[in-house]
Tab-separated table of C-alpha atoms in Angstrom:
chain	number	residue	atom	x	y	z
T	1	UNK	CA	-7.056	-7.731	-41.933
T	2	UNK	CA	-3.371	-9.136	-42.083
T	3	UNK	CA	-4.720	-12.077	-41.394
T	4	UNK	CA	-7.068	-12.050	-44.167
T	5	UNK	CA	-4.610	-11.696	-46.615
T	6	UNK	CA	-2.111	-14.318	-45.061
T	7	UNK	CA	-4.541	-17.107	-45.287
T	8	UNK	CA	-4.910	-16.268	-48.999
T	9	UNK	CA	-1.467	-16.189	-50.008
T	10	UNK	CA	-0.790	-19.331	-47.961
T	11	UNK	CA	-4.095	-21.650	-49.757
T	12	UNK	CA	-2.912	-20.282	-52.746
T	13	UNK	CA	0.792	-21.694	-52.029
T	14	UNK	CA	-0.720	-24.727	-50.507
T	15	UNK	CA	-2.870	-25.613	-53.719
T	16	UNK	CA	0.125	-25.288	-55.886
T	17	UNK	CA	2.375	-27.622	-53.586
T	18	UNK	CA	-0.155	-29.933	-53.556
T	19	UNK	CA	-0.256	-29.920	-57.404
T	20	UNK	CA	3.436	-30.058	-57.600
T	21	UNK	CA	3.330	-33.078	-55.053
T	22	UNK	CA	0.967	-35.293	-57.224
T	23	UNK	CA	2.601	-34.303	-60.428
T	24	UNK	CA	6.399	-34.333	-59.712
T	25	UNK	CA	8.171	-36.811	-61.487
T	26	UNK	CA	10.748	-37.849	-59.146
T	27	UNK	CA	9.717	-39.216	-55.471
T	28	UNK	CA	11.999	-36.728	-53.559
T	29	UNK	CA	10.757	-33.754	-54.983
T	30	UNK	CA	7.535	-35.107	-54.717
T	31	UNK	CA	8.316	-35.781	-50.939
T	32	UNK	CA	9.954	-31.945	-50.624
T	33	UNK	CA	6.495	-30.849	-51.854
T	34	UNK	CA	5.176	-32.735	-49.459
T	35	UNK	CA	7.153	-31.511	-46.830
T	36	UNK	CA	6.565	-27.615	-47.884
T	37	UNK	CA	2.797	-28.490	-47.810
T	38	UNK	CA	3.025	-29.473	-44.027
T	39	UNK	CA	4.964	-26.065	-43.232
T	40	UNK	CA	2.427	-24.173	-45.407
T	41	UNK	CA	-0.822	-26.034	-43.285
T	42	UNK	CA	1.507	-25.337	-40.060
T	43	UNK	CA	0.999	-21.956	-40.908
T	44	UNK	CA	-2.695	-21.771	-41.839
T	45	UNK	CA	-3.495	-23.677	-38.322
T	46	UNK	CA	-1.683	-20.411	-36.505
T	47	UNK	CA	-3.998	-18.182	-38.118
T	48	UNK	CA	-6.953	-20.519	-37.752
T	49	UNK	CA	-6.167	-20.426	-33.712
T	50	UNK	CA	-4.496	-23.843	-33.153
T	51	UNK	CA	-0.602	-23.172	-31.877
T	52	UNK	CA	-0.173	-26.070	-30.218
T	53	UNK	CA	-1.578	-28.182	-33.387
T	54	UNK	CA	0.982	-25.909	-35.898
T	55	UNK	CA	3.785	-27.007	-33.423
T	56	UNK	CA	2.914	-30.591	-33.582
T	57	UNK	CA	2.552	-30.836	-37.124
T	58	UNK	CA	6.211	-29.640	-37.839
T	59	UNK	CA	7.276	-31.863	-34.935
T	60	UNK	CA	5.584	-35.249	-36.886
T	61	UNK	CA	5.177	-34.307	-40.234
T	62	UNK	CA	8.062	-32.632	-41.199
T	63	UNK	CA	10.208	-34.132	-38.844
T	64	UNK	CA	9.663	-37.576	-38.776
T	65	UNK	CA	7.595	-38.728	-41.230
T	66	UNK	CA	9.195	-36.495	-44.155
T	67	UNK	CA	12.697	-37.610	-42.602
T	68	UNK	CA	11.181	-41.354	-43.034
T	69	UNK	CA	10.204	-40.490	-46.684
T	70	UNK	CA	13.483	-39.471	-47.736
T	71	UNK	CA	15.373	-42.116	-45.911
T	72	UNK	CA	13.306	-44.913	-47.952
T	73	UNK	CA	13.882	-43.081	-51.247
T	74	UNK	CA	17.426	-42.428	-51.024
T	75	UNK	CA	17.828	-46.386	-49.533
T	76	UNK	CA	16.089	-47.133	-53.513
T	77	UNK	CA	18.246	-44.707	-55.395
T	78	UNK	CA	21.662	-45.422	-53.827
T	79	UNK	CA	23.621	-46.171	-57.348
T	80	UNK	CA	21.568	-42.848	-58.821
T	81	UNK	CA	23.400	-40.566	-56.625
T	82	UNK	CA	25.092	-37.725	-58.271
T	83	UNK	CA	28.718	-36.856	-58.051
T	84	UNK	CA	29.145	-34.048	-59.792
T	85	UNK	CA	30.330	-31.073	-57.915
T	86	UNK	CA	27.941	-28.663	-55.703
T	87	UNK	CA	27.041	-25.471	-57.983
T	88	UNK	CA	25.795	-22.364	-56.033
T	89	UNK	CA	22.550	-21.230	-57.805
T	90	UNK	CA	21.107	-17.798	-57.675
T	91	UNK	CA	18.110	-20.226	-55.940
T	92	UNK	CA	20.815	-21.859	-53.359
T	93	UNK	CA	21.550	-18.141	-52.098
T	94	UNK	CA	17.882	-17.096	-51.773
T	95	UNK	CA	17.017	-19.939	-49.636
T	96	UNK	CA	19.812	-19.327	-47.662
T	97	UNK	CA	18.870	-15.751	-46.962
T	98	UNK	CA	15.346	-16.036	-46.697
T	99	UNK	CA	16.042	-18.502	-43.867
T	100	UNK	CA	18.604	-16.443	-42.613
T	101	UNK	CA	15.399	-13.620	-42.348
T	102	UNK	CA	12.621	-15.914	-41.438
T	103	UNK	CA	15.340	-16.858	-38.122
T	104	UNK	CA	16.418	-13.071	-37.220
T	105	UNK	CA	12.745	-12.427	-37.326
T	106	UNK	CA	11.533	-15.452	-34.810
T	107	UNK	CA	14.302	-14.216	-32.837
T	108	UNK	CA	13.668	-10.501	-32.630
T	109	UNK	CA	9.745	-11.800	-31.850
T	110	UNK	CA	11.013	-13.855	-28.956
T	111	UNK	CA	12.863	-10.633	-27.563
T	112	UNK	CA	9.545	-8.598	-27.753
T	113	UNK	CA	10.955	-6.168	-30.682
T	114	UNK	CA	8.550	-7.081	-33.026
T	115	UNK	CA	5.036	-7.329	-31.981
T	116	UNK	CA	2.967	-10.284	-33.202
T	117	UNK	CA	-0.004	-8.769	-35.480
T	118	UNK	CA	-3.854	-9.275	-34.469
T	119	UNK	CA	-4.499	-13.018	-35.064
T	120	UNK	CA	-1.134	-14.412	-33.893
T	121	UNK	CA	-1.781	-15.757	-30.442
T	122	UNK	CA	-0.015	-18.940	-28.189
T	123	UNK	CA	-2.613	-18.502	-24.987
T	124	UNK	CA	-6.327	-18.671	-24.720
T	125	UNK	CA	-8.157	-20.885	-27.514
T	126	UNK	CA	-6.351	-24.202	-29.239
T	127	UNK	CA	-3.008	-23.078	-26.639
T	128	UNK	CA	-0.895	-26.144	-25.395
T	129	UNK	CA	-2.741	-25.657	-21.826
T	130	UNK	CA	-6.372	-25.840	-23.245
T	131	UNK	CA	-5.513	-29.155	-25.392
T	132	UNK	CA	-3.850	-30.888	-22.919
T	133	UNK	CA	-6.846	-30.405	-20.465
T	134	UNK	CA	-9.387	-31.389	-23.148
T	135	UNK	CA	-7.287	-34.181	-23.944
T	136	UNK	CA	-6.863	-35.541	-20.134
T	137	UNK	CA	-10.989	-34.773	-18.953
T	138	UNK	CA	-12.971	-35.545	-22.153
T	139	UNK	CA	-10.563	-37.770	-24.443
T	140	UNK	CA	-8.478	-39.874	-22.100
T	141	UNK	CA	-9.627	-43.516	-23.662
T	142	UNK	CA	-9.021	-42.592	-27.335
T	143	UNK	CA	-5.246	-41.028	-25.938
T	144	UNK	CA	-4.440	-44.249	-24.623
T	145	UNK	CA	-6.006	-45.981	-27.614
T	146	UNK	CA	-3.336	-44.065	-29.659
T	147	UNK	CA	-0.699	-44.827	-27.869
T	148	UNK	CA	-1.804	-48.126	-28.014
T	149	UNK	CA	-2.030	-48.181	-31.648
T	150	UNK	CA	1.612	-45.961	-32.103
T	151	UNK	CA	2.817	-49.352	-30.214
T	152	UNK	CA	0.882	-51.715	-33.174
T	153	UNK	CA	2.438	-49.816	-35.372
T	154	UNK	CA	6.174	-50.127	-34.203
T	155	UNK	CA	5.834	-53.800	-33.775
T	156	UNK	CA	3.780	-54.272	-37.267
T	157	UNK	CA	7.470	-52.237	-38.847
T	158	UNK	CA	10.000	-54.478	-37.399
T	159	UNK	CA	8.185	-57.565	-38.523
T	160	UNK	CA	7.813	-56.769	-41.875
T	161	UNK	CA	11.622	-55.701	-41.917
T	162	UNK	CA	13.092	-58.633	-40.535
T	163	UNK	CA	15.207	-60.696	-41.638
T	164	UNK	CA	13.198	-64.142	-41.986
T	165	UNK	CA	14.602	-67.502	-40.599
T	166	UNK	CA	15.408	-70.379	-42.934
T	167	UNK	CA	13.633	-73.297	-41.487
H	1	UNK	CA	-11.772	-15.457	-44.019
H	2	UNK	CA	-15.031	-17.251	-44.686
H	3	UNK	CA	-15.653	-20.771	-43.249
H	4	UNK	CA	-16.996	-21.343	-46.672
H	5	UNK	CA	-13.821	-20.598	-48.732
H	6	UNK	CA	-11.933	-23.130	-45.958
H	7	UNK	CA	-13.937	-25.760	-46.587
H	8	UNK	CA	-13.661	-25.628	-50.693
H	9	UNK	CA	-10.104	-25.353	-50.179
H	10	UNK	CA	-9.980	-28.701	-47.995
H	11	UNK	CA	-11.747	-30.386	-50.798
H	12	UNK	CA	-9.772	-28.915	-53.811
H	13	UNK	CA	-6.786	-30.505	-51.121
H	14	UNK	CA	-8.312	-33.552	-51.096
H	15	UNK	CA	-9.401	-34.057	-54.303
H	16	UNK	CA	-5.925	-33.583	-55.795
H	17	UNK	CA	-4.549	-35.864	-53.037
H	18	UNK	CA	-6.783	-38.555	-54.204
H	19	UNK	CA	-6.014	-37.749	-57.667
H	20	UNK	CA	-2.718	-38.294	-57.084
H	21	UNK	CA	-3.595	-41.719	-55.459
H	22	UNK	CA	-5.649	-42.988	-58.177
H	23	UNK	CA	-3.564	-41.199	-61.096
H	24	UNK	CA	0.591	-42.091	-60.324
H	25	UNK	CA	2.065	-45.556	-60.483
H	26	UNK	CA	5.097	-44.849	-58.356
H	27	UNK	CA	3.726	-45.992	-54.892
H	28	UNK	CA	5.985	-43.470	-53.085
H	29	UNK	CA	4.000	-40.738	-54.825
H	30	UNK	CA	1.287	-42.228	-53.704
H	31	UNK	CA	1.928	-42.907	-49.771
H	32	UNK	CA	2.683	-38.481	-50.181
H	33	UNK	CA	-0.919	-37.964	-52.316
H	34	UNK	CA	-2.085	-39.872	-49.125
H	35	UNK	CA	-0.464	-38.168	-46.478
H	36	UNK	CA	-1.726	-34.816	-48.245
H	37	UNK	CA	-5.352	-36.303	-47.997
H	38	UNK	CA	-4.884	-36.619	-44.043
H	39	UNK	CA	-3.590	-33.484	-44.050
H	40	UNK	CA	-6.339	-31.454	-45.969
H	41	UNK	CA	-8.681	-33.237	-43.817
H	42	UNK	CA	-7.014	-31.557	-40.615
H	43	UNK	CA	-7.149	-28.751	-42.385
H	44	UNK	CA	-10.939	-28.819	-41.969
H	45	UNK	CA	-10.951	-30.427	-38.606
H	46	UNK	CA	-9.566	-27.318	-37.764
H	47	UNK	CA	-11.124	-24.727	-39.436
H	48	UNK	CA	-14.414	-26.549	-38.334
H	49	UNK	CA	-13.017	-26.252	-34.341
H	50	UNK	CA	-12.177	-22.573	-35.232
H	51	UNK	CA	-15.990	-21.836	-36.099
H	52	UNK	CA	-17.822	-23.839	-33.909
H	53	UNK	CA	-16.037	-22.641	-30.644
H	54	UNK	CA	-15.368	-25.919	-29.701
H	55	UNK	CA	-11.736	-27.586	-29.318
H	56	UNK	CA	-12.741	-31.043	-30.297
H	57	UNK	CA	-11.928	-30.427	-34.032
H	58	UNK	CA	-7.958	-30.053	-32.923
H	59	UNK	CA	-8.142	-33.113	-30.456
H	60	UNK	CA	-8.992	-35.062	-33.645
H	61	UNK	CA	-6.521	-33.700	-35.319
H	62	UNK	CA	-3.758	-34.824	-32.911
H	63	UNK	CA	-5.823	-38.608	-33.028
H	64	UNK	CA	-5.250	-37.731	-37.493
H	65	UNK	CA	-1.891	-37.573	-36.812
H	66	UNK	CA	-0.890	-40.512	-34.639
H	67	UNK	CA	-2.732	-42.497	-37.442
H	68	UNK	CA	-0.774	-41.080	-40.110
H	69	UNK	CA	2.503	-41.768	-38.369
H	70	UNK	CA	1.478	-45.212	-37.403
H	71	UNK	CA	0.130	-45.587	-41.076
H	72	UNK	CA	3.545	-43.928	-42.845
H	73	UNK	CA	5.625	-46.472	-40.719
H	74	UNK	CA	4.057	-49.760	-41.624
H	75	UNK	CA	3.508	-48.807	-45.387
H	76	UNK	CA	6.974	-47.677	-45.840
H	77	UNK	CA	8.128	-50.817	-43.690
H	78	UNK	CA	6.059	-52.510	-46.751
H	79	UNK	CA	7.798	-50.519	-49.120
H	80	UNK	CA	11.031	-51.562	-48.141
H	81	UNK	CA	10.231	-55.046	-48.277
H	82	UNK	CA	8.508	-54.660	-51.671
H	83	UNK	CA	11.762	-53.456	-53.128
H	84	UNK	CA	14.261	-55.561	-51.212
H	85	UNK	CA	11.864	-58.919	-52.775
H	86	UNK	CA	11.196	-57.686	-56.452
H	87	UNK	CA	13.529	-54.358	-56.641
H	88	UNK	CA	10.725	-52.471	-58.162
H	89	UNK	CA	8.024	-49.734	-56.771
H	90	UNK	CA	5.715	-49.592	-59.655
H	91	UNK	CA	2.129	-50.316	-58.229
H	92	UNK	CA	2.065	-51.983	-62.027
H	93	UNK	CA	4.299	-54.919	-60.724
H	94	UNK	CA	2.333	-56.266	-58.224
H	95	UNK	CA	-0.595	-57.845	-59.747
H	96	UNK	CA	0.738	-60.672	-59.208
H	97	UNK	CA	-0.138	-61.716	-55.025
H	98	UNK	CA	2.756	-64.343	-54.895
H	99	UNK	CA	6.059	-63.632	-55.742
């Protein structure tokens, strides 16, 4: 039943991020909203049964390909940079404890003090073990094909960024 | 949780990524509205693998991803050289093929 009601808040949160993302008028909040989006879907796949998937996602999403957003942004926006002086908000000290929360609580769930509720599960179906065997038996060609094309796509990068030769 | 409402709420995803696509001008808006369309179709890759039983929903979703990565890294490789040629990144500006 917890469960139930999770998934609704978090589509709920995820629709109005992805509003937010397609309507923000500057490019980094757009890419924050983007970012928040991937948490929020990181979320829905642990109560949809996919662990291993909601583990991934922050991995690549939010980790590299939001950090690669904000890097090309910020390289555009250089002279736009503020320098006014950092103001702690009311907002600044929320986020800071509701992180501060969200960490205790992981923590005190990795001890075994608080119980994960029905629904919350890292073995069985969609676990690390189960994807990684599906992935080596029935999918082995198309895993090498990506890794194939992950290699396209590094060289395809550099060559658009380099520097060309005067002939 | 009804497989039903998952798969409207892919779609409403989608169709506000794509919105976003069509709708801004500033492409770094849209390489995010089309990141977000990847990412509410693993959202019903998923949902899909949770209902049938099946785990071949989430190996596509891992196959989404490496795309998207790939995909993110030459666009904004593009991007880059967009703005570093004509300093602008306003889908508007390039009409023009040859600059």
């Amino acid at each position: 039943m917890i469960s139930h009601v999770l998934l609704y808040i978090t589509a709920i949160l995820l629709v109005i991020t992805y509003i937010y993302a397609v309507v923000a008028g500057n490019p980094i909040y757009s890419a924050i909203a983007m970012g928040v989006a991937f948490f929020l879907t990181s979320f829905l796949f642990v109560l949809l049964g996919a662990p291993f998937l909601a583990a991934v996602q922050v991995i690549i999403y939010v980790g590299a390909m939001l950090v690669m957003f904000l890097f090309v942004i910020m390289m555009f926006d250089l002279n736009k940079v503020s320098t006014a002086p950092v103001k702690y908000k009311p907002t600044t000290i929320l986020s800071y404890l509701i992180i501060m929360l969200i960490l205790l609580v992981s923590f005190y769930m990795a001890r075994g003090v608080i119980k994960l509720p029905e629904g919350f599960t890292i073995v069985g179906f969609g676990s690390a073990e189960n994807i990684g065997f599906y992935l080596m038996r029935y999918y082995l060609l198309p895993f090498e094909l990506a890794s194939f094309v992950l290699l396209v796509g590094v060289f395809g990068a550099l060559t658009f960024i380099k520097k060309r030769k005067k002939v | 949780m009804s497989y039903q409402f998952l798969v409207i709420l892919s779609f409403l995803l989608f169709v506000t990524g794509m919105i976003g696509v069509a709708m801004r001008r500033n492409i770094i808006i849209v390489l995010v509205s089309l990141e977000l369309m990847l990412n509410a179709v693993n959202i019903l890759f998923v949902s899909a693998s949770k209902y049938l039983h099946t785990l071949d929903g989430q190996i596509f979703v891992i196959m989404i991803i490496t795309i998207a990565a790939a995909e993110t890294a030459i666009a904004l490789a593009l991007v880059a050289k967009i703005f570093k040629t004509i300093g602008l990144v306003k889908i508007d500006d390039l009409k023009k093929l040859k600059w």
